[in-house]
XYZ file of C-alpha atoms in Angstrom:
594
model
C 121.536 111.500 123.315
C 123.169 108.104 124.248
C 126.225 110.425 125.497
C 124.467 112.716 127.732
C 122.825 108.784 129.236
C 126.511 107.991 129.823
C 126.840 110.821 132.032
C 124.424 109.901 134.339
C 126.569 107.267 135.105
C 128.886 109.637 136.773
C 125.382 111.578 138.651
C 124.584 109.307 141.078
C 121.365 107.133 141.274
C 119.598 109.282 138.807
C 117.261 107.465 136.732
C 116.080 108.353 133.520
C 112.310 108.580 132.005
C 110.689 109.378 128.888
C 107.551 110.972 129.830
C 104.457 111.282 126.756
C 104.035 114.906 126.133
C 100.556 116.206 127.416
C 100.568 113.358 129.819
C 101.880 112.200 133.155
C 102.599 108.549 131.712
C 106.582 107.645 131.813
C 108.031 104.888 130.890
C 112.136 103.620 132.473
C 114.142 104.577 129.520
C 117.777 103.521 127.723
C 119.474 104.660 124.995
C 118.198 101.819 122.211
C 114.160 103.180 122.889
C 115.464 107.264 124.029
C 116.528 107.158 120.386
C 113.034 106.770 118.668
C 111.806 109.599 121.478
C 108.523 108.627 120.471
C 105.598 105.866 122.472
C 102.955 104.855 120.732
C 103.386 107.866 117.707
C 103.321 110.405 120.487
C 106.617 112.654 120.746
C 108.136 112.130 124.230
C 110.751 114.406 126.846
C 113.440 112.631 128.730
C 112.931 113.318 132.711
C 115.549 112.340 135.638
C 114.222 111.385 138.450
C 115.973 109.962 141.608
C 116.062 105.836 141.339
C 114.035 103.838 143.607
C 115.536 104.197 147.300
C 116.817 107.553 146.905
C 116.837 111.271 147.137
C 118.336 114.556 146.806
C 120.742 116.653 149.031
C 120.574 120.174 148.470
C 123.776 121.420 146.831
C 125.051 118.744 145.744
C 124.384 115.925 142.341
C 122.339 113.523 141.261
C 120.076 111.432 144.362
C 123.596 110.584 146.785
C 121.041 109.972 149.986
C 119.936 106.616 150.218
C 116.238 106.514 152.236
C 115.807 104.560 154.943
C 114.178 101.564 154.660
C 110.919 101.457 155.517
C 107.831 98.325 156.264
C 105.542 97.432 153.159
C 102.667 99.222 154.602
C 104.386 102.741 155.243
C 107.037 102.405 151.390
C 103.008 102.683 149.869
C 102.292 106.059 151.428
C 105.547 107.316 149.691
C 105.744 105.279 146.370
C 102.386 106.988 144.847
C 100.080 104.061 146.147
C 98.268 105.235 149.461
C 95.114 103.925 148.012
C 96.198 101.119 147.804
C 97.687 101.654 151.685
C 94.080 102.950 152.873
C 92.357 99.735 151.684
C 95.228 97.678 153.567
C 94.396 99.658 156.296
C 90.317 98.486 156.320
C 91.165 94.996 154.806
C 93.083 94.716 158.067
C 95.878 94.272 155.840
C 98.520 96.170 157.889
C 99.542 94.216 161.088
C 100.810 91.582 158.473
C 102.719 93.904 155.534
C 104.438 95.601 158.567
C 105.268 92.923 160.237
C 108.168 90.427 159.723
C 107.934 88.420 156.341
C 109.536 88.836 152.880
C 106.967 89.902 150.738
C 106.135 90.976 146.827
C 103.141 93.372 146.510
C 102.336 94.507 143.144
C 100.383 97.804 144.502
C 97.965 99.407 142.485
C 99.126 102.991 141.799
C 96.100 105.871 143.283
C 95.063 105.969 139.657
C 94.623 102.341 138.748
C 91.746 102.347 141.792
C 90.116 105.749 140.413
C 90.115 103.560 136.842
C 87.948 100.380 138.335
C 84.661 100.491 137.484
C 82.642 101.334 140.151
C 80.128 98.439 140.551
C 83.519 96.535 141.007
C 85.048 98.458 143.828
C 81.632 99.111 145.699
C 81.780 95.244 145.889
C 85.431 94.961 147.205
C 84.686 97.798 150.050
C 81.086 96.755 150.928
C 82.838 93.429 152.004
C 86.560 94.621 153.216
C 87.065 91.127 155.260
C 86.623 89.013 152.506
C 86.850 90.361 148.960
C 88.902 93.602 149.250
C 91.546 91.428 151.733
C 90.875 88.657 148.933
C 92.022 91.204 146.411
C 94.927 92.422 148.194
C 96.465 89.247 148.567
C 96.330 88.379 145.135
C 98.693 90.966 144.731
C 101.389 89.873 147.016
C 103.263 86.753 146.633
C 104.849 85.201 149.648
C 108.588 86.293 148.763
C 110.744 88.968 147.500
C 111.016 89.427 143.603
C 112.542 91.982 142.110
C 112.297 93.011 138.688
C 115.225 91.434 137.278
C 113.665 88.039 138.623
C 110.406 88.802 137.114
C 111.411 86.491 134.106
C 109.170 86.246 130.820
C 106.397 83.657 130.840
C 106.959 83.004 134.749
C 104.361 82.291 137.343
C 104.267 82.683 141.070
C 102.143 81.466 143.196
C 99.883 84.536 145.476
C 98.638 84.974 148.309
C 95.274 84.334 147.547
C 94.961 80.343 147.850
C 98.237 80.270 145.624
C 96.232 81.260 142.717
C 99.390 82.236 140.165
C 99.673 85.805 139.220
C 101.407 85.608 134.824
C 104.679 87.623 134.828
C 106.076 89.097 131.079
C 109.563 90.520 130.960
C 109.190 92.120 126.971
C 112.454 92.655 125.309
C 111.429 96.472 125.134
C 112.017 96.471 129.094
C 108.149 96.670 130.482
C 107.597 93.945 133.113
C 103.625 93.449 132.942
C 102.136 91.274 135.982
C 98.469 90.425 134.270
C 99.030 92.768 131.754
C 99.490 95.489 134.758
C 102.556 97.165 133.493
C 105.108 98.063 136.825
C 105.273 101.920 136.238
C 107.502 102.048 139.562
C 109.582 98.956 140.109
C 112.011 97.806 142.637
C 110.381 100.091 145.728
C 112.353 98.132 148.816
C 111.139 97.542 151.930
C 112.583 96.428 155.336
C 109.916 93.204 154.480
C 110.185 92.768 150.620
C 109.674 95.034 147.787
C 107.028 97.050 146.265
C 106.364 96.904 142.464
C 103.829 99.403 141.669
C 101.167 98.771 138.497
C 98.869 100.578 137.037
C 95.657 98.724 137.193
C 93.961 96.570 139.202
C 94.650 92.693 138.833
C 92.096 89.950 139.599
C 92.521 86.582 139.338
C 92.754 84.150 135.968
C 90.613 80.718 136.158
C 89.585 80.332 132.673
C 91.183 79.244 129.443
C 90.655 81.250 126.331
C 88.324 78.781 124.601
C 86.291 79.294 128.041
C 86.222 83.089 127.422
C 84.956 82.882 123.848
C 82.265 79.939 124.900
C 80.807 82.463 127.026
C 80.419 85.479 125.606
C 77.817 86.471 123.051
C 80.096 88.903 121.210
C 82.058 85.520 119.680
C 79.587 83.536 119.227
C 80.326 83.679 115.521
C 84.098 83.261 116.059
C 83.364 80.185 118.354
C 81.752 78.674 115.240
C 84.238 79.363 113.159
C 87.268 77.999 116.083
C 84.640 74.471 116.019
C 84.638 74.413 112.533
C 88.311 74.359 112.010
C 89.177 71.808 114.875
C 90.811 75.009 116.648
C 88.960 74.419 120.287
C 91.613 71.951 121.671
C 94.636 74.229 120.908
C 92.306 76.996 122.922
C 92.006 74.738 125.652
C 96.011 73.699 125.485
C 98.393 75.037 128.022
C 100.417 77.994 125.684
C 101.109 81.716 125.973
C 99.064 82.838 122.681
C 97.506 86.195 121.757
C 93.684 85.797 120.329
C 92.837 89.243 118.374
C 89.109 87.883 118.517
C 86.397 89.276 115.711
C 83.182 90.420 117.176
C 79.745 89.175 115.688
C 79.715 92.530 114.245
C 83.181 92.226 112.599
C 81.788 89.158 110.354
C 78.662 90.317 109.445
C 81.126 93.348 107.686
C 82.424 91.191 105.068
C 80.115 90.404 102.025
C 78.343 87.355 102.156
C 79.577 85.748 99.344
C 82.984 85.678 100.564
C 82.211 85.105 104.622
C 80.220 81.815 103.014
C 83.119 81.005 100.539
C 85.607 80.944 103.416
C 83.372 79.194 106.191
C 82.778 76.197 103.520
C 86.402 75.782 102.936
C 88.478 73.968 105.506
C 92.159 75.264 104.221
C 90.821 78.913 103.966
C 89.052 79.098 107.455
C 91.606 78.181 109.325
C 94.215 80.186 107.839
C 92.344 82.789 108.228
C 91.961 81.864 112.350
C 95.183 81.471 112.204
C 95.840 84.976 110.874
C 94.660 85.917 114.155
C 96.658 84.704 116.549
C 100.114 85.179 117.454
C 102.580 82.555 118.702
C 103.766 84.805 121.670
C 101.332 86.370 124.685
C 101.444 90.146 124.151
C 99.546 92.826 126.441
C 98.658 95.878 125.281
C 101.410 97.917 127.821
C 103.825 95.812 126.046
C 103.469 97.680 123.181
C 105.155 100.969 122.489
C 105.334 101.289 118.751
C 104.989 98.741 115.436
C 106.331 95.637 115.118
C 105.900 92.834 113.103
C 104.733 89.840 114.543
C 104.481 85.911 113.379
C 101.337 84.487 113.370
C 100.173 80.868 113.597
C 99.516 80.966 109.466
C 103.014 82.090 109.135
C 102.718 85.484 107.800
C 103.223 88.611 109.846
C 100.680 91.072 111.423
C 102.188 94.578 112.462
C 101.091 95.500 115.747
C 101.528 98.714 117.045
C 99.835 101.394 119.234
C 98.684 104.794 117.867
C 98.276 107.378 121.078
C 95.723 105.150 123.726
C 94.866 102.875 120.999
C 96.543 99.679 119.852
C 96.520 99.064 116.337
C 96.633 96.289 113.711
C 98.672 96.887 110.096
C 98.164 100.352 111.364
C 94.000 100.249 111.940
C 92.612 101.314 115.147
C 90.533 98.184 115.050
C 90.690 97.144 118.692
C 88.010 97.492 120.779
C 88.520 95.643 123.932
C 92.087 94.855 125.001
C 93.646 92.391 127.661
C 91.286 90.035 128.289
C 93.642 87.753 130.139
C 93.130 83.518 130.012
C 95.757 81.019 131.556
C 96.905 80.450 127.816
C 97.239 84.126 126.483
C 95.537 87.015 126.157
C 92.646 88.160 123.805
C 92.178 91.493 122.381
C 88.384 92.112 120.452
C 88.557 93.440 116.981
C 86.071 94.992 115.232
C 87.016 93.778 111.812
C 88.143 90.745 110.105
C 91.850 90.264 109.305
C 91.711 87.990 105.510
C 95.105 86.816 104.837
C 96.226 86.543 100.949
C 95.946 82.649 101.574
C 92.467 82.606 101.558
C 91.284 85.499 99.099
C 90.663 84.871 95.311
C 92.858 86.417 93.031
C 90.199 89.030 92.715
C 90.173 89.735 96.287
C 94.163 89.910 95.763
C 94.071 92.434 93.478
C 91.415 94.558 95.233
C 93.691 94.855 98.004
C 96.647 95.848 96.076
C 97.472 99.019 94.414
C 96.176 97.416 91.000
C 92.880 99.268 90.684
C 92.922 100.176 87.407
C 93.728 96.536 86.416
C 91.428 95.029 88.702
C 89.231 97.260 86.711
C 90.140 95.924 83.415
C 90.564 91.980 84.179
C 86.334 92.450 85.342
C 85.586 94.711 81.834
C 86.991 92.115 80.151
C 84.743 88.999 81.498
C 87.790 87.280 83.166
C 85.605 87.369 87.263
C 84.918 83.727 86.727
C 88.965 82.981 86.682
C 89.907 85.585 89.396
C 86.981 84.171 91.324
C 87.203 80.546 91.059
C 89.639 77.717 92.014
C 91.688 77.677 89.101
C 95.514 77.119 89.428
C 96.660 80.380 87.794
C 99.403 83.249 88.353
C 97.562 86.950 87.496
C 100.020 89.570 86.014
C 99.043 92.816 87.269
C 100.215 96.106 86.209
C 100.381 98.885 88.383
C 98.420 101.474 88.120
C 100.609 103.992 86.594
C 101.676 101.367 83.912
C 98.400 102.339 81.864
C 98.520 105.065 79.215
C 96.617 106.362 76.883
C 92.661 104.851 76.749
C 91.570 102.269 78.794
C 88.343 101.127 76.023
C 87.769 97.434 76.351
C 87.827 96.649 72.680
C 88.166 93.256 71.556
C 91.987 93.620 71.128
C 92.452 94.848 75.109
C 89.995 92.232 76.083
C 92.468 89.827 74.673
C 95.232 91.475 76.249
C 94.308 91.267 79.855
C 93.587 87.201 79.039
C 97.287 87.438 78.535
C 97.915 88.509 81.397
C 96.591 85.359 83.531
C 99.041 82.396 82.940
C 97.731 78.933 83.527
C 99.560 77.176 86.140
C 99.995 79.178 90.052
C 103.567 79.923 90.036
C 106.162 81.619 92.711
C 108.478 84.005 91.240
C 111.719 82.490 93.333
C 110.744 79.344 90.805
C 111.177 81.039 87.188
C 114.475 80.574 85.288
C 115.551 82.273 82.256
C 114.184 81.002 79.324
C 111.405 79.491 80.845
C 107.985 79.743 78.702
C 104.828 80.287 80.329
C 101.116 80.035 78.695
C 98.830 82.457 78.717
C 94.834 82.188 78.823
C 94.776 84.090 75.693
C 97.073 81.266 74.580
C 100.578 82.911 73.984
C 103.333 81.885 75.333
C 105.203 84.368 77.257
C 109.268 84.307 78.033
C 111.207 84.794 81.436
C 114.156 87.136 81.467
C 116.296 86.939 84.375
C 118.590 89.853 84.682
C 121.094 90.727 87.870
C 118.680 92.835 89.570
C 115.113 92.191 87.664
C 112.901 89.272 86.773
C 110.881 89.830 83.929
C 107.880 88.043 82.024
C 108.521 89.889 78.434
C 108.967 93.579 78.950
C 107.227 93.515 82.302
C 109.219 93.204 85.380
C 108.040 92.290 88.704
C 107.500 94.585 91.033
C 106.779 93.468 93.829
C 106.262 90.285 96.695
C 104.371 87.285 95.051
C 100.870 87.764 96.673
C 99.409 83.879 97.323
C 96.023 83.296 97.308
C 93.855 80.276 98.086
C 94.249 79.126 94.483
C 96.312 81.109 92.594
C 99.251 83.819 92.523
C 99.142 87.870 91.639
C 102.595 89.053 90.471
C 102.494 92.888 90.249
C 104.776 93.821 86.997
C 105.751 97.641 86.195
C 104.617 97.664 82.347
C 101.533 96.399 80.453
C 102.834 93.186 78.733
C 103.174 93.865 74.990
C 103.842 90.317 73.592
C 105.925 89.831 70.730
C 103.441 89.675 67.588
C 106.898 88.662 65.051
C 110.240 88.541 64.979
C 112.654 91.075 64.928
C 112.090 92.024 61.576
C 108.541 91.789 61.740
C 108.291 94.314 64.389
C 110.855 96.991 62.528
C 108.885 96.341 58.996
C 105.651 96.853 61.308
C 106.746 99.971 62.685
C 107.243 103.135 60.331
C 110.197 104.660 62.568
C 112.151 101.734 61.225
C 111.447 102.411 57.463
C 115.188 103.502 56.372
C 116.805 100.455 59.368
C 114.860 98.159 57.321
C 116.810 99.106 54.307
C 119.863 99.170 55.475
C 119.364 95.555 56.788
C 118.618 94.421 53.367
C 121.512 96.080 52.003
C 123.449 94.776 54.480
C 121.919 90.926 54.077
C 120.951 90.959 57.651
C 117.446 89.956 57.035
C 118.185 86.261 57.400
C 120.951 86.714 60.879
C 117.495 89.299 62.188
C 115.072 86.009 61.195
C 117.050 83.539 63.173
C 115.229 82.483 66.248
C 118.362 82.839 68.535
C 117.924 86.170 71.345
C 119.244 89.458 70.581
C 118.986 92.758 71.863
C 118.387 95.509 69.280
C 119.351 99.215 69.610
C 117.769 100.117 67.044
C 118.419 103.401 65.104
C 114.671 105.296 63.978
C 114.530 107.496 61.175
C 115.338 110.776 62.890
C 118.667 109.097 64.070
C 119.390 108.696 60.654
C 118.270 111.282 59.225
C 120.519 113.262 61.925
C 123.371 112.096 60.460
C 125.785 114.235 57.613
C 124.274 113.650 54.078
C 127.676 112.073 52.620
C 127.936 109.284 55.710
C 124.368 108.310 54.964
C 124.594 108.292 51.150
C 127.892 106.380 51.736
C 126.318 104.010 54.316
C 123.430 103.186 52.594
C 125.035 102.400 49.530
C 128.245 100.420 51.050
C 127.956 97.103 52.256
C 130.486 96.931 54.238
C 129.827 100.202 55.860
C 126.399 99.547 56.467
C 126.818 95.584 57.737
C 129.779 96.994 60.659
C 127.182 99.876 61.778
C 124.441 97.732 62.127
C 126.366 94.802 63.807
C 127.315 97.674 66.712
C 123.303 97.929 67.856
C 123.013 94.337 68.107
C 123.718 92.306 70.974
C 124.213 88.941 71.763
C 121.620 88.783 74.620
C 122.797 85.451 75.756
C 126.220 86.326 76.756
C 125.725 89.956 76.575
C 128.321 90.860 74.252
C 128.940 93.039 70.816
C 128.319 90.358 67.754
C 131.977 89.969 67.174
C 131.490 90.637 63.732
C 132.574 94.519 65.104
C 136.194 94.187 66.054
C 136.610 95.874 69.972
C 133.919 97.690 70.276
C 132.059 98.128 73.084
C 128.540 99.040 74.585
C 128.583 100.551 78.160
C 124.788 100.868 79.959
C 124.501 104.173 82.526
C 120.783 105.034 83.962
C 120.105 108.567 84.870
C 116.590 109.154 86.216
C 115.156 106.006 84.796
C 116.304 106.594 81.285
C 118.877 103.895 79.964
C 121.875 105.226 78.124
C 123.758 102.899 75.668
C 127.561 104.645 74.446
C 125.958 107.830 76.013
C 123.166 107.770 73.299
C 119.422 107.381 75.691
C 116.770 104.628 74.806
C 113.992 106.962 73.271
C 111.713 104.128 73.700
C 112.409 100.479 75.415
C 111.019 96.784 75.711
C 109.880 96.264 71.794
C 109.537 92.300 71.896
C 110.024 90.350 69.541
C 110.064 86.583 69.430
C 113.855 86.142 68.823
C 114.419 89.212 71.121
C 114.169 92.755 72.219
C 114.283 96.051 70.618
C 115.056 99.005 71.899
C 114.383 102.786 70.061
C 117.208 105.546 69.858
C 117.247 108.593 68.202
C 120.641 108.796 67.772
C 123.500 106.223 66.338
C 125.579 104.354 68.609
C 129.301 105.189 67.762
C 131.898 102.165 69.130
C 133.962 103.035 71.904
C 137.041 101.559 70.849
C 140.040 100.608 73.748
């Protein structure tokens, strides 16, 4: 695509647009945003059209005749703005916009008048000497700007008692004046340039904190803004974007929590905070998602689906561009919460935890994921449960394992570490290259922060160790002919030793798969049995064959998320025990010798 762009540069003064399918809205195009071909979700065609200034010759490429330059007042009739020339025309507008000057007028296109409301144009016409010339000359500043001097955040003065008109140059390329996006920049005249926009502008006297003072629809927000000493920053000088929640938006949340985060300082205003955004962004700036950093420090996505901006993909906007001297403020019709001031209960409710959410309430833990404890939940994904889900006693004590007692970041654990459960276990940290584990559980996921505490979502159930190595093989009755050959082998003690091992460890098919003579021999040979044995156990601390095998080797493959150790596959993995890990195979693991 970027290739056939590059010929254009050899077409001359052809410009190229991507147009929304369906519609007649384009937008001035290059080969970083032609490459999505999509605005706002919406599939899109590339157009050429002749660039500002120029026109076609028949027979021959691209736009090579340059139009002569016309007056302000007769570049509208042929730019797609004679509305906007007609009302020049009764303003008595048109002695001075074709007469000598160097002007800017940011013309409303014929559809941004046919979009005003009507009470507001009846009053502009009914009083053409006053407020429609009033109008006009807010769009016109008293010099010639093109686009390329439009810079982001800049302000000119207008024509209209040098009342400033708010100019953003987004890195996307859409120049907004007011939040009026120019849909036909750069149109020159003999006395200054036409920009073309496709609404309306009027001009900006109040601050934001003005805005939400008077309307009714915030009076809940402007509360909420006086509660958490948020009024002056409102009132500040600044370029911020206010996604304001109506009355109705509050009253959507439950009670209990809209009270539990208006009493607390810390959660209030991060959650004001939530909703605003440290740069001034109108909606025509918008053209697809994009994260965004907001004044609490996390990020909102904002993007546009079709006519309707959007918020971490929700249609939630109701009312868009309602433009102060600081910012702009878009209405919302629900409440953004940010993890920094939910429970850990509200945490896991918006995670994809349900079925442990589930299970941390059927087992009467609510008043820890609901109060101000300092704790770190452990939450299994969903597909991490098998089998029943019965609260007995035993599963109720289970999920109380899974809530440690201190809050916790996972960028903080080290291997080795202990950490106490509220069943009162203590639970070991496993760093590995490329997982961080608690146990057999792994984490899965982004620490989610809360007001209090911390949810870690982990791929397994935990299954804590309940023994040591050789408590778990005697307590297991795969493991009844290992356990003999460990005792023939005088392992037992080495297997007791609280040091950390990792155990392959052979079940009785694996035996039981191997010739009769090799087992009788094995099981009756000490030496035999001892240099088998000493093969499936590894040295977890400096991952390494006990060296009481001489050269052998284990090499780990995966192969759709089955481990295989010597080419024999973990039948089942992550038995823990308190002086290590066990791991199931079906098979023995033969030495790979160099």
């Amino acid at each position: 695509s970027c290739l056939l762009l590059l010929c254009l540069y050899f077409i001359p003064n052809v410009c190229a647009m991507q147009q929304i399918r369906g519609t007649s809205k384009k937008y001035f195009t290059n080969c970083k945003q032609w490459y999505h071909r999509k605005i706002c979700g919406k599939p899109t065609v590339i157009t050429y059209e002749c660039c500002p200034g120029y026109e076609k010759i028949p027979g021959e490429k691209g736009c090579p005749a340059a139009l002569p330059l016309v007056n302000i007042y007769s570049t509208l009739g042929v730019v797609g703005a004679s509305t906007t020339q007609m009302y020049s025309d009764r303003a008595q507008l048109r002695d001075e916009i074709e007469g000598p000057g160097s002007f800017t007028f940011f013309a409303p296109s014929n559809k941004a008048w046919e979009s005003l409301p009507t009470e507001i144009l009846d009053a502009l016409v009914s009083n053409v000497n006053i407020e429609l010339l009033n109008a006009l000359h807010y769009h016109m500043v008293n010099r010639r700007l093109t686009s390329e001097e439009l810079k982001h955040g800049s302000t000119f003065s207008s024509m209209y008692q040098d009342a400033p008109v708010h100019i953003h140059h987004y890195s996307n390329g859409i120049v907004t004046v007011n939040c009026a996006r120019l849909v036909k920049p750069d149109q020159h005249a003999t006395n200054g340039i036409v920009h073309v926009v496709d609404r309306v502008i009027t001009a900006i006297s109040n601050n934001m904190q003005s805005i939400i003072d008077i309307d009714e629809d915030l009076e809940t927000l402007r509360t909420a803004f006086a509660a958490a000493g948020l009024t002056t920053m409102l009132e500040s000088e600044g370029h911020y974007t206010v996604f304001a929640p109506t009355n109705d938006a509050f009253e959507k949340i439950p009670r209990e929590t809209l009270n539990r985060i208006l009493g607390d300082p810390i959660a209030l205003k991060d959650l004001l905070n939530y909703h605003i955004l440290k740069n001034m962004h109108c909606a025509e700036s918008i053209v697809s998602g994009t994260p965004m950093e907001t004044l609490q420090g996390t990020m909102l996505e904002v993007g546009c689906d079709g006519d309707h901006m959007t918020l971490n993909g929700k249609a939630i906007i109701t009312k868009t561009d309602q433009l102060a001297t600081n910012g702009v403020i878009h209405y919302i019709g629900e409440l953004l919460i940010p993890d920094s001031a939910k429970t850990l209960l509200e945490l896991a409710e918006s995670s994809s935890v349900s079925t442990a959410t589930r299970m941390f309430v059927e087992a009467g833990l609510t008043p820890h994921l609901t109060g101000s404890e300092a704790l770190t939940m452990l939450a299994p994904l969903n597909d991490a449960f098998k089998g029943s889900m019965t609260m007995t006693p035993s599963m109720r004590k289970l999920m109380s394992n899974h809530i440690l007692k201190e809050q916790l970041s996972s960028k903080a654990l080290y291997h080795g570490q202990e950490l106490e459960t509220l069943g009162g276990l203590k639970l070991r940290v496993f760093v590995y290259r490329k997982n961080l584990c608690i146990e057999n559980a792994c984490i899965a996921a982004h620490d989610k922060v809360g007001r209090y505490a911390t949810m870690f979502t982990v791929d397994k159930v935990l299954t804590p160790p309940m023994g040591n190595i050789m408590d778990v093989l005697k307590a297991d009755d795969r493991f009844i002919t290992l356990v003999n050959a460990i005792q023939t082998a005088g392992m037992t003690e080495l297997l007791n030793q609280q040091k950390v091992f990792t155990f392959f460890a052979p079940t009785d098919d694996a035996f039981n798969a191997m010739p009769q003579d090799e087992r009788n021999r094995l099981m009756r040979e000490f030496y035999s049995t001892t240099q088998l044995l000493f093969i499936h156990i590894l040295n977890l601390s400096t991952w390494t064959v006990s060296t009481h095998v001489c050269k052998a080797s284990l090499f780990f493959t995966a192969r759709n998320y089955t481990v295989y150790v010597n080419k024999i596959p973990v039948a089942e993995a992550d038995l823990m025990a308190t002086n290590g890990i066990i791991h199931a195979v079906n098979s023995i693991i033969r030495p790979l010798r160099e």
